[in-house]
Coordinates of C-alpha atoms and ligand atoms in Angstrom, one line a residue:
Chain K
X136 CA -95.1 188.0 -53.0
X137 CA -91.7 186.7 -52.8
X138 CA -89.3 187.3 -50.1
X139 CA -86.8 185.1 -48.4
X140 CA -87.6 184.0 -45.1
X141 CA -84.0 183.1 -44.3
X142 CA -81.0 183.1 -46.4
X143 CA -77.8 182.1 -44.6
X144 CA -74.8 182.3 -46.9
X145 CA -72.3 184.4 -45.6
X146 CA -70.6 185.2 -48.5
X147 CA -73.5 186.3 -50.4
X148 CA -73.2 183.5 -53.1
X149 CA -77.0 183.2 -52.9
X150 CA -78.3 180.2 -55.2
X151 CA -79.6 181.4 -58.7
X152 CA -83.1 182.2 -57.9
X153 CA -85.6 179.9 -59.6
X154 CA -88.9 181.4 -60.0
X155 CA -91.6 179.3 -57.9
X156 CA -94.7 178.3 -59.4
X157 CA -97.4 180.8 -58.3
X158 CA -99.6 178.1 -56.8
X159 CA -96.7 177.1 -54.5
X160 CA -97.6 177.6 -51.0
X161 CA -93.6 177.0 -49.7
X162 CA -90.8 176.1 -51.7
X163 CA -87.5 175.2 -50.5
X164 CA -84.4 176.4 -52.7
X165 CA -81.1 174.4 -52.4
X166 CA -81.8 174.3 -48.4
X167 CA -78.8 172.8 -46.7
X168 CA -78.8 172.3 -42.9
X169 CA -75.4 171.6 -40.9
X170 CA -75.9 171.1 -37.2
X171 CA -73.4 172.5 -34.9
X172 CA -71.8 169.2 -34.1
X173 CA -71.0 169.0 -37.8
X174 CA -73.9 166.5 -38.9
X175 CA -74.9 167.3 -42.6
X176 CA -78.9 166.8 -42.1
X177 CA -80.0 168.2 -45.5
X178 CA -78.1 168.9 -48.6
X179 CA -79.5 171.1 -51.3
X180 CA -83.1 170.1 -50.9
X181 CA -85.1 171.8 -53.3
X182 CA -89.0 171.2 -53.2
X183 CA -92.2 172.9 -54.2
X184 CA -95.1 172.2 -52.1
X185 CA -98.3 173.2 -54.0
X186 CA -101.7 174.3 -52.9
X187 CA -104.0 171.4 -52.1
X188 CA -101.4 169.0 -52.2
X189 CA -101.0 166.1 -49.7
X190 CA -97.4 165.5 -50.0
X191 CA -95.4 162.7 -48.0
X192 CA -91.7 162.7 -47.1
X193 CA -90.9 159.2 -47.1
X194 CA -87.5 158.0 -45.9
X195 CA -85.5 156.0 -43.4
X196 CA -84.7 157.2 -40.1
X197 CA -82.3 159.8 -39.8
X198 CA -82.8 161.0 -43.3
X199 CA -83.6 164.5 -42.2
X200 CA -87.4 164.3 -42.5
X201 CA -88.1 166.1 -39.3
X202 CA -85.2 168.6 -40.1
X203 CA -86.6 169.7 -43.3
X204 CA -90.2 169.8 -41.9
X205 CA -88.8 172.1 -38.6
X206 CA -87.3 174.4 -41.2
X207 CA -90.4 175.0 -43.4
X208 CA -92.2 175.7 -39.9
X209 CA -89.5 178.3 -39.2
X210 CA -88.2 176.3 -36.1
X211 CA -84.6 176.2 -37.4
X212 CA -82.9 178.2 -39.8
X213 CA -81.3 176.8 -42.8
X214 CA -77.5 176.9 -43.0
X215 CA -77.9 177.8 -46.8
X216 CA -80.4 178.1 -49.2
X217 CA -83.8 179.6 -48.6
X218 CA -87.4 179.0 -47.8
X219 CA -90.0 180.9 -49.8
X220 CA -93.6 181.7 -49.4
X221 CA -94.8 183.0 -52.7
X222 CA -98.3 183.1 -51.6
X223 CA -98.1 184.7 -48.2
X224 CA -97.3 188.2 -46.7
X225 CA -94.3 188.1 -44.4
X226 CA -95.2 189.3 -40.9
X227 CA -93.2 191.6 -38.9
X228 CA -91.0 188.9 -37.2
X229 CA -90.0 187.4 -40.6
X230 CA -92.6 184.9 -40.5
X231 CA -95.0 184.1 -43.3
X232 CA -98.6 185.0 -42.5
X233 CA -99.7 181.7 -43.7
X234 CA -101.0 179.9 -40.6
X235 CA -99.2 176.7 -40.1
X236 CA -100.5 174.0 -38.0
X237 CA -97.7 171.4 -36.8
X238 CA -98.5 167.9 -35.3
X239 CA -95.3 166.4 -33.5
X240 CA -94.5 162.6 -33.2
X241 CA -95.7 162.7 -29.5
X242 CA -99.2 164.5 -28.8
X243 CA -97.0 166.8 -27.0
X244 CA -99.9 168.3 -24.7
X245 CA -99.7 170.2 -21.5
X246 CA -100.6 167.5 -18.9
X247 CA -101.6 170.3 -16.2
X248 CA -104.3 171.5 -18.6
X249 CA -107.4 169.7 -19.9
X250 CA -108.2 169.0 -23.4
X251 CA -110.0 172.2 -24.1
X252 CA -107.3 174.5 -22.8
X253 CA -104.4 172.5 -24.7
X254 CA -106.6 172.8 -28.1
X255 CA -106.9 176.7 -27.1
X256 CA -103.3 177.3 -26.8
X257 CA -102.4 178.6 -30.3
X258 CA -105.3 181.1 -30.1
X259 CA -104.4 182.3 -26.5
X260 CA -100.8 182.9 -27.5
X261 CA -102.4 185.1 -30.4
X262 CA -104.1 187.0 -27.6
X263 CA -107.5 185.7 -27.9
X264 CA -109.8 185.4 -24.9
X265 CA -111.2 182.3 -23.7
X266 CA -115.0 183.3 -24.3
X267 CA -114.2 184.6 -27.7
X268 CA -112.4 181.4 -28.8
X269 CA -114.9 179.0 -27.3
X270 CA -116.8 178.4 -30.6
X271 CA -113.5 177.8 -32.5
X272 CA -111.9 175.5 -30.0
X273 CA -115.2 173.4 -29.6
X274 CA -115.4 173.2 -33.5
X275 CA -111.8 172.1 -33.7
X276 CA -112.7 169.4 -30.9
X277 CA -115.7 168.2 -33.0
X278 CA -114.0 167.6 -36.0
X279 CA -111.8 165.1 -34.2
X280 CA -114.4 163.7 -32.3
X281 CA -113.6 165.0 -28.8
X282 CA -116.4 167.4 -27.9
X283 CA -117.3 165.4 -25.0
X284 CA -113.8 165.3 -23.7
X285 CA -113.0 169.1 -23.5
X286 CA -112.9 168.7 -19.7
X287 CA -110.7 165.8 -19.5
X288 CA -107.0 165.9 -18.8
X289 CA -104.7 164.3 -21.2
X290 CA -103.7 161.4 -18.9
X291 CA -107.2 160.5 -19.0
X292 CA -107.2 159.7 -22.7
X293 CA -105.8 157.1 -24.6
X294 CA -102.8 157.7 -27.1
X295 CA -105.0 158.0 -30.3
X296 CA -107.3 160.4 -28.4
X297 CA -104.2 162.5 -27.2
X298 CA -103.1 162.5 -30.8
X299 CA -106.5 163.8 -31.8
X300 CA -106.3 166.5 -29.3
X301 CA -103.0 167.5 -30.9
X302 CA -104.7 167.8 -34.3
X303 CA -107.4 169.7 -33.1
X304 CA -104.8 171.8 -31.5
X305 CA -103.1 172.4 -34.9
X306 CA -106.3 173.0 -36.8
X307 CA -107.8 175.6 -34.3
X308 CA -106.0 178.4 -36.1
X309 CA -107.4 177.4 -39.5
X310 CA -104.0 176.9 -41.1
X311 CA -103.4 176.7 -44.9
X312 CA -100.6 174.3 -44.4
X313 CA -100.5 171.4 -42.0
X314 CA -97.2 169.8 -41.1
X315 CA -97.2 166.2 -39.4
X316 CA -94.4 164.6 -38.2
X317 CA -94.5 160.9 -38.1
X318 CA -97.8 161.8 -36.2
X319 CA -99.0 158.3 -35.8
X320 CA -95.9 156.2 -35.6
X321 CA -96.4 155.2 -32.0
X322 CA -100.1 153.8 -32.5
X323 CA -101.4 150.7 -33.0
X324 CA -102.4 149.8 -36.6
X325 CA -106.1 149.9 -36.1
X326 CA -106.0 153.4 -34.3
X327 CA -103.5 154.5 -36.9
X328 CA -105.9 153.7 -40.1
X329 CA -108.9 155.4 -38.4
X330 CA -106.6 158.5 -37.8
X331 CA -105.3 158.4 -41.3
X332 CA -109.1 158.3 -42.5
X333 CA -109.6 161.5 -40.4
X334 CA -106.6 163.3 -41.8
X335 CA -107.7 162.6 -45.3
X336 CA -111.2 163.8 -44.5
X337 CA -109.8 167.0 -43.0
X338 CA -107.7 167.5 -45.8
X339 CA -110.6 167.3 -48.4
X340 CA -113.2 169.3 -46.1
X341 CA -110.9 172.1 -44.9
X342 CA -108.9 172.4 -48.4
X343 CA -105.8 171.9 -46.6
X344 CA -102.1 171.5 -47.8
X345 CA -100.6 168.6 -45.9
X346 CA -96.9 167.7 -45.4
X347 CA -96.6 164.5 -43.9
X348 CA -93.7 163.0 -42.7
X349 CA -93.6 159.1 -42.5
X350 CA -91.6 155.9 -42.8
X351 CA -94.3 153.7 -43.8
X352 CA -94.7 153.0 -47.4
X353 CA -98.4 151.8 -46.7
X354 CA -99.2 155.0 -45.0
X355 CA -97.7 157.2 -47.6
X356 CA -99.3 155.3 -50.5
X357 CA -102.6 155.8 -48.8
X358 CA -102.5 159.3 -48.1
X359 CA -100.9 161.0 -50.5
X360 CA -101.2 162.8 -53.7
X361 CA -97.4 163.2 -53.7
X362 CA -94.5 161.4 -52.3
X363 CA -91.0 162.9 -51.9
X364 CA -88.6 159.9 -51.2
X365 CA -85.7 161.0 -49.2
X366 CA -82.2 159.6 -48.9
X367 CA -80.0 159.8 -46.1
X368 CA -76.3 160.9 -45.6
X369 CA -76.7 163.6 -46.6
X370 CA -80.7 164.0 -46.5
X371 CA -82.1 165.1 -49.8
X372 CA -85.1 164.2 -51.9
X373 CA -84.1 161.3 -54.4
X374 CA -87.5 160.7 -56.0
X375 CA -90.6 162.7 -56.4
X376 CA -93.8 160.8 -57.5
X377 CA -97.2 162.2 -58.2
X378 CA -100.0 159.7 -57.3
X379 CA -103.7 159.9 -58.0
X380 CA -105.3 162.3 -55.6
X381 CA -106.5 160.3 -52.6
X382 CA -109.9 162.0 -52.3
X383 CA -112.7 160.0 -50.7
X384 CA -110.7 156.9 -49.8
X385 CA -111.6 157.3 -46.3
X386 CA -115.3 156.7 -47.2
X387 CA -114.3 153.8 -49.3
X388 CA -114.1 150.7 -47.1
X389 CA -112.9 148.5 -49.8
X390 CA -109.7 150.5 -50.7
X391 CA -107.3 149.0 -48.2
X392 CA -107.9 145.6 -49.8
X393 CA -108.2 146.7 -53.3
X394 CA -105.6 145.9 -56.1
X395 CA -105.3 149.6 -56.8
X396 CA -103.8 150.2 -53.2
X397 CA -101.7 147.0 -53.7
X398 CA -100.3 148.4 -56.9
X399 CA -99.6 151.8 -55.3
X400 CA -97.8 150.5 -52.5
X401 CA -95.6 148.1 -54.8
X402 CA -94.5 150.8 -56.8
X403 CA -94.0 153.3 -53.9
X404 CA -91.9 150.3 -52.2
X405 CA -89.9 150.0 -55.4
X406 CA -89.1 153.7 -55.5
X407 CA -88.0 153.5 -52.0
X408 CA -85.6 150.7 -52.4
X409 CA -83.9 152.4 -55.6
X410 CA -83.7 155.6 -53.6
X411 CA -82.0 153.7 -50.6
X412 CA -79.3 152.7 -53.0
X413 CA -78.9 155.6 -55.1
X414 CA -75.7 157.0 -55.1
X415 CA -75.2 160.2 -52.8
X416 CA -76.3 163.2 -54.6
X417 CA -73.6 165.5 -56.1
X418 CA -74.5 168.3 -53.5
X419 CA -72.5 166.0 -50.7
Chain F
X171 CA -115.4 163.3 -18.8
X172 CA -117.4 163.3 -15.7
X173 CA -117.9 159.7 -16.6
X174 CA -114.1 159.3 -16.7
X175 CA -113.6 160.8 -13.2
X176 CA -116.7 159.1 -11.6
X177 CA -115.9 155.7 -12.6
X178 CA -112.1 156.5 -11.1
X179 CA -113.6 157.4 -7.9
X180 CA -116.4 155.0 -7.6
X181 CA -114.1 152.3 -8.3
X182 CA -113.3 152.0 -4.5
X183 CA -113.9 148.6 -3.5
X184 CA -115.8 148.1 0.2
X185 CA -112.3 146.8 1.4
X186 CA -110.9 150.1 1.1
X187 CA -112.6 151.6 4.2
X188 CA -111.1 148.7 6.2
X189 CA -107.7 149.4 4.8
X190 CA -107.8 153.1 5.4
X191 CA -108.7 152.4 9.1
X192 CA -105.7 149.9 9.2
X193 CA -103.4 152.8 7.7
X194 CA -104.4 154.9 10.7
X195 CA -104.7 152.1 13.4
X196 CA -101.3 150.4 12.9
X197 CA -98.9 153.2 13.3
X198 CA -101.2 154.4 16.2
X199 CA -101.2 151.4 18.0
X200 CA -97.5 150.9 17.4
X201 CA -96.6 154.4 18.9
X202 CA -99.2 153.4 21.8
X203 CA -97.0 150.4 22.7
X204 CA -93.6 151.9 22.3
X205 CA -94.7 154.8 24.8
X206 CA -96.3 151.8 27.1
X207 CA -92.9 149.9 27.0
X208 CA -91.0 153.1 27.9
X209 CA -93.2 154.1 30.7
X210 CA -92.9 150.4 32.1
X211 CA -89.1 150.4 31.5
X212 CA -88.6 153.7 33.6
X213 CA -91.1 152.6 36.2
X214 CA -89.8 149.0 36.8
X215 CA -86.2 150.1 36.7
X216 CA -86.9 153.3 38.8
X217 CA -84.8 155.4 36.3
X218 CA -84.4 158.8 37.8
X219 CA -86.4 161.4 35.8
X220 CA -83.0 163.5 34.9
X221 CA -81.7 160.5 33.1
X222 CA -84.8 159.5 31.5
X223 CA -88.3 161.0 32.3
X224 CA -91.5 158.6 31.7
X225 CA -93.6 159.8 29.1
X226 CA -96.4 160.7 31.6
X227 CA -94.0 163.0 33.2
X228 CA -93.0 164.7 30.0
X229 CA -96.7 165.1 29.2
X230 CA -97.3 166.6 32.8
X231 CA -94.1 168.9 32.2
X232 CA -95.7 170.0 28.6
X233 CA -98.6 171.1 30.4
X234 CA -97.1 172.6 33.2
X235 CA -94.3 174.3 31.4
X236 CA -96.8 175.5 28.5
X237 CA -96.7 179.0 29.7
X238 CA -92.7 178.9 28.9
X239 CA -92.7 176.6 26.0
X240 CA -95.4 177.9 23.8
X241 CA -94.1 181.3 23.4
X242 CA -90.9 179.7 22.6
X243 CA -92.7 177.4 19.9
X244 CA -94.3 180.5 18.4
X245 CA -91.0 182.1 17.8
X246 CA -89.3 179.0 16.3
X247 CA -92.6 178.6 14.1
X248 CA -92.5 182.1 13.1
X249 CA -88.6 182.2 12.2
X250 CA -89.0 178.7 10.2
X251 CA -92.0 180.1 8.1
X252 CA -90.7 183.2 7.4
X253 CA -87.4 181.9 6.2
X254 CA -89.2 179.3 4.1
X255 CA -91.5 181.7 2.4
X256 CA -88.6 184.1 1.8
X257 CA -86.6 181.2 0.4
X258 CA -89.6 180.0 -1.9
X259 CA -89.6 183.4 -3.2
X260 CA -86.1 184.0 -3.7
X261 CA -85.3 180.6 -5.2
X262 CA -87.9 181.0 -7.7
X263 CA -86.9 184.4 -8.8
X264 CA -83.5 183.7 -9.0
X265 CA -84.2 180.4 -10.8
X266 CA -86.2 182.2 -13.4
X267 CA -83.5 185.1 -13.7
X268 CA -80.6 182.1 -14.1
X269 CA -82.8 180.3 -17.1
X270 CA -83.4 183.6 -18.8
X271 CA -79.8 184.0 -19.6
X272 CA -76.6 181.9 -19.7
X273 CA -74.5 184.8 -18.7
X274 CA -76.5 185.3 -15.5
X275 CA -76.3 181.6 -14.6
X276 CA -72.5 181.6 -15.2
X277 CA -71.7 184.7 -13.0
X278 CA -74.6 183.8 -10.0
X279 CA -74.6 180.3 -9.7
X280 CA -71.1 179.8 -8.1
X281 CA -72.4 181.9 -5.3
X282 CA -75.3 180.0 -4.6
X283 CA -73.3 176.8 -4.5
X284 CA -70.8 178.2 -2.1
X285 CA -73.6 179.3 0.2
X286 CA -74.9 175.7 -0.1
X287 CA -71.8 173.8 0.7
X288 CA -70.6 176.0 3.6
X289 CA -72.0 174.4 6.7
X290 CA -74.4 176.9 8.3
X291 CA -72.9 176.8 12.0
X292 CA -70.1 178.2 10.6
X293 CA -71.5 181.4 9.1
X294 CA -74.0 181.8 12.0
X295 CA -71.4 183.5 14.2
X296 CA -70.4 185.9 11.4
X297 CA -74.2 186.7 10.7
X298 CA -74.8 187.1 14.4
X299 CA -72.0 189.7 14.5
X300 CA -73.4 191.5 11.5
X301 CA -77.1 191.5 12.2
X302 CA -78.1 193.3 15.4
X303 CA -81.4 191.4 16.0
X304 CA -80.8 187.8 16.8
X305 CA -84.0 186.5 15.5
X306 CA -83.4 188.1 12.2
X307 CA -80.0 186.4 12.2
X308 CA -81.5 183.3 12.9
X309 CA -84.0 183.8 10.4
X310 CA -81.3 185.0 7.8
X311 CA -79.3 181.5 8.8
X312 CA -82.6 179.2 8.2
X313 CA -83.5 181.1 4.8
X314 CA -79.9 180.6 3.6
X315 CA -80.2 176.7 4.1
X316 CA -83.7 176.4 2.7
X317 CA -82.9 178.6 -0.2
X318 CA -80.8 176.4 -2.2
X319 CA -82.8 173.3 -2.5
X320 CA -85.6 175.5 -3.7
X321 CA -83.3 177.2 -6.2
X322 CA -81.7 174.1 -7.7
X323 CA -85.0 172.1 -8.2
X324 CA -86.5 175.2 -9.8
X325 CA -83.6 175.7 -12.2
X326 CA -83.9 171.8 -12.9
X327 CA -87.7 172.1 -13.5
X328 CA -87.5 175.2 -15.5
X329 CA -85.0 173.6 -17.8
X330 CA -86.8 170.2 -18.3
X331 CA -89.6 171.6 -20.4
X332 CA -90.6 169.2 -23.3
X333 CA -88.5 170.6 -26.1
X334 CA -91.5 170.0 -28.5
X335 CA -93.8 172.1 -26.3
X336 CA -91.1 174.9 -26.4
X337 CA -91.0 174.8 -30.5
X338 CA -94.8 174.9 -30.2
X339 CA -94.8 178.1 -28.3
X340 CA -92.2 179.5 -30.7
X341 CA -94.3 178.4 -33.8
X342 CA -97.2 180.4 -32.7
X343 CA -94.9 183.5 -31.9
X344 CA -95.2 183.3 -28.0
X345 CA -93.4 185.9 -26.1
X346 CA -91.1 185.3 -23.1
X347 CA -93.6 186.2 -20.9
X348 CA -96.1 184.1 -22.2
X349 CA -93.6 181.1 -22.4
X350 CA -92.6 181.5 -18.8
X351 CA -95.9 181.9 -17.5
X352 CA -97.9 179.3 -19.5
X353 CA -95.4 176.6 -19.9
X354 CA -92.2 177.0 -17.9
X355 CA -93.5 177.7 -14.5
X356 CA -96.2 175.0 -14.6
X357 CA -94.0 172.7 -15.8
X358 CA -91.7 173.3 -13.1
X359 CA -94.5 172.8 -10.6
X360 CA -93.7 169.4 -9.5
X361 CA -90.0 170.5 -8.9
X362 CA -91.2 173.4 -7.0
X363 CA -93.0 171.1 -4.7
X364 CA -89.9 168.9 -4.1
X365 CA -88.1 172.2 -3.2
X366 CA -90.7 173.0 -0.9
X367 CA -90.7 169.7 0.9
X368 CA -86.9 169.8 1.2
X369 CA -86.8 173.4 2.2
X370 CA -89.6 173.1 4.8
X371 CA -87.5 170.4 6.9
X372 CA -84.2 172.4 6.3
X373 CA -85.7 175.6 7.6
X374 CA -86.7 174.3 11.0
X375 CA -83.5 172.3 11.2
X376 CA -81.2 175.4 10.4
X377 CA -83.7 177.9 12.8
X378 CA -82.6 175.1 15.4
X379 CA -78.8 175.0 14.6
X380 CA -78.6 178.7 14.5
X381 CA -80.3 179.4 17.9
X382 CA -77.9 176.9 19.6
X383 CA -75.3 178.9 17.8
X384 CA -76.7 182.3 19.1
X385 CA -77.2 180.9 22.6
X386 CA -79.0 184.1 23.3
X387 CA -81.5 184.3 26.4
X388 CA -84.5 186.4 26.8
X389 CA -88.1 186.9 26.1
X390 CA -87.8 186.5 22.3
X391 CA -86.0 182.9 22.0
X392 CA -87.3 179.9 20.7
X393 CA -87.5 176.3 21.4
X394 CA -83.8 175.5 20.7
X395 CA -82.7 177.9 23.3
X396 CA -85.5 176.6 26.1
X397 CA -83.9 173.0 25.2
X398 CA -80.4 174.2 25.9
X399 CA -81.6 176.1 29.1
X400 CA -83.4 173.0 30.4
X401 CA -80.0 171.0 29.6
X402 CA -78.1 173.5 31.9
X403 CA -80.5 173.0 34.7
X404 CA -80.6 169.4 34.2
X405 CA -84.6 169.9 33.8
X406 CA -84.5 166.7 31.5
X407 CA -88.3 166.4 31.5
X408 CA -88.7 169.9 30.4
X409 CA -85.8 169.1 27.7
X410 CA -88.0 166.1 26.5
X411 CA -91.0 168.4 26.4
X412 CA -89.3 171.0 24.4
X413 CA -87.8 168.1 22.0
X414 CA -91.6 166.6 21.6
X415 CA -92.7 169.9 20.6
X416 CA -89.8 170.4 17.9
X417 CA -90.6 166.9 16.5
X418 CA -94.2 167.9 16.3
X419 CA -93.6 170.8 14.4
X420 CA -91.2 169.1 11.9
X421 CA -93.9 166.5 11.3
X422 CA -96.7 169.2 11.0
X423 CA -94.5 171.1 8.3
X424 CA -93.7 167.7 6.6
X425 CA -97.6 167.1 6.4
X426 CA -98.4 170.7 5.5
X427 CA -95.9 170.5 2.4
X428 CA -96.9 167.4 1.4
X429 CA -100.6 168.0 1.4
X430 CA -100.0 171.2 -0.7
X431 CA -97.7 169.4 -3.2
X432 CA -100.5 167.0 -3.5
X433 CA -103.5 169.5 -4.0
X434 CA -101.7 171.3 -6.6
X435 CA -100.4 168.2 -8.6
X436 CA -103.4 165.6 -8.0
X437 CA -105.0 166.4 -11.5
X438 CA -102.0 165.7 -13.5
X439 CA -98.7 164.6 -12.2
X440 CA -97.9 161.0 -11.7
X441 CA -96.4 161.9 -8.2
X442 CA -99.8 162.6 -6.9
X443 CA -101.9 160.0 -8.7
X444 CA -102.8 156.6 -7.4
X445 CA -102.0 153.7 -9.6
X446 CA -104.9 152.2 -11.0
X447 CA -104.8 149.3 -13.5
Ligands
ADP779 N1 -80.3 169.0 -32.9 C1 -79.5 168.2 -33.8 N2 -78.2 168.4 -33.6 C2 -77.3 167.6 -34.1 N3 -77.7 166.6 -34.9 C3 -79.1 166.4 -35.4 C4 -80.1 167.1 -34.6 N4 -81.4 166.9 -35.1 C5 -81.2 165.9 -35.7 N5 -79.9 165.5 -35.9 C6 -79.1 164.7 -37.1 O1 -79.7 165.0 -38.2 C7 -80.0 163.7 -39.2 C8 -81.6 163.8 -39.6 O2 -82.4 163.8 -38.3 P1 -83.9 163.9 -38.6 O3 -84.4 165.3 -39.3 O4 -84.5 163.7 -37.3 O5 -84.2 162.5 -39.3 P2 -85.3 161.8 -39.5 O6 -86.6 162.9 -39.0 O7 -85.6 161.6 -41.0 O8 -85.4 160.5 -38.9 C9 -79.9 162.7 -38.1 O9 -78.6 162.1 -38.6 C10 -79.9 163.1 -36.5 O10 -78.9 162.6 -36.0
MG780 MG1 -88.0 162.3 -37.5

């Protein structure tokens, strides 16, 4: 079923509807976002996220990656254009039923609550009782390897463990779509690689669709089945590359030093460089 | 996580027992020495008690006049604590209302500021005229003084919630009530505790100042009145005894509010955690 989640064109000049592929989980149609201070963060961004994809939004700082992700999550409304959820019913509140998990750049945990309660939060907000949710919360903590830390407080954990709690919280509702905004940017390289492997494993195990924001070419090349390179001022997609699906890489210890990975990084790098110097889109 | 907590507490070195002893011993010895110097000074110079009573005389007076001073202490305590509790409730409730809506904030905040910046002694006579019960009037003064720091701290606290946590609550469709109860109020707790500590001290000060302004006599008067009365009668040892009780009350309120703050924040907030490297 198709329905606009939001459309903000005041004079009713809707952009011509483009049929979204039936397998799209979410599609952005000419999404433009201008903040109240005049910053044009996104300009006519159009993109389909298909089921089962691992899409990375790759681009320099300030090019609108986070803005795009927040708009997909329904946390901000586009100034123009629309966000379409072809495969989901639209709830009473105008949000899609498709459960969305969101992982922020910071762990964004409540410091006054132990790990269990933090991961339990999404279910609690949906009105579930603690006893009822216990198994699901523990299962989510187990998938990120934190079952034994359910009673610990966030301050007692390392940065990587906090991020895992944040991921467990995003997974606890069994979302179809997982949005991650530079989740591992603040972590050291070793922890980051470990968490990248975890995310890949979860992606294939849980049949997730992931939109992953990053400014690291290496991370994007390692994780993605598709990379959307974004350019700045105004923010837009300047290149959309399909890559070989990354399934099973997390189990292949040699992959990070393989020639395949090297080639992948090189071609993504090149795309990024040419994107950076591309002329601004005609939407500007 | 048991292991995490255990290792944190079993990390105490044997030296810690000694340092804890010193923590108590050093100020106690210092206090003892001060009192001793005072006593010696008074005796050696034969200072008359109506100028400066020796600590021993103050202690004797405290015991002898306990029948007068103790009821006064109870009155002051009752006024101080009821004012503080009302200020905590009122400040929190108003802060919640203020942050719910920009309009409410615009409309009400000026009054809160006016009440705060106007010196309490200047309002006290007016309140004493309007309110027939002196004790109630004093309590209102103490309330007004303690109220504002609690209000402004709570407003600050409710507003300084991590934006991404707010986003997260929005994402999962949290109601306003859930957002307030599960997110904003707990996040504001450290600020509430700051307000509590400031408000606790201020409500005692205001209770004393307002009673000075009231200057009423009678069975229902508090320590401040007893103090003034002792001054009129040049009963300086009793004045000192009343002063000692007031200081002790202030110290007790400070200790109590600090303990409450520590107990409620010790699991998570930096201010209540021992730094451990
Ligand atoms: N709330 C906001 N108000 C005004 N400008 C904003 C806001 N959020 C982001 N911007 C601006 O929009 C642009 C894109 O920001 P963002 O999406 O955060 O970029 P990225 O995540 O790619 O680093 C930047 O120029 C930023 O300064
Ligand atoms: Mg960003």
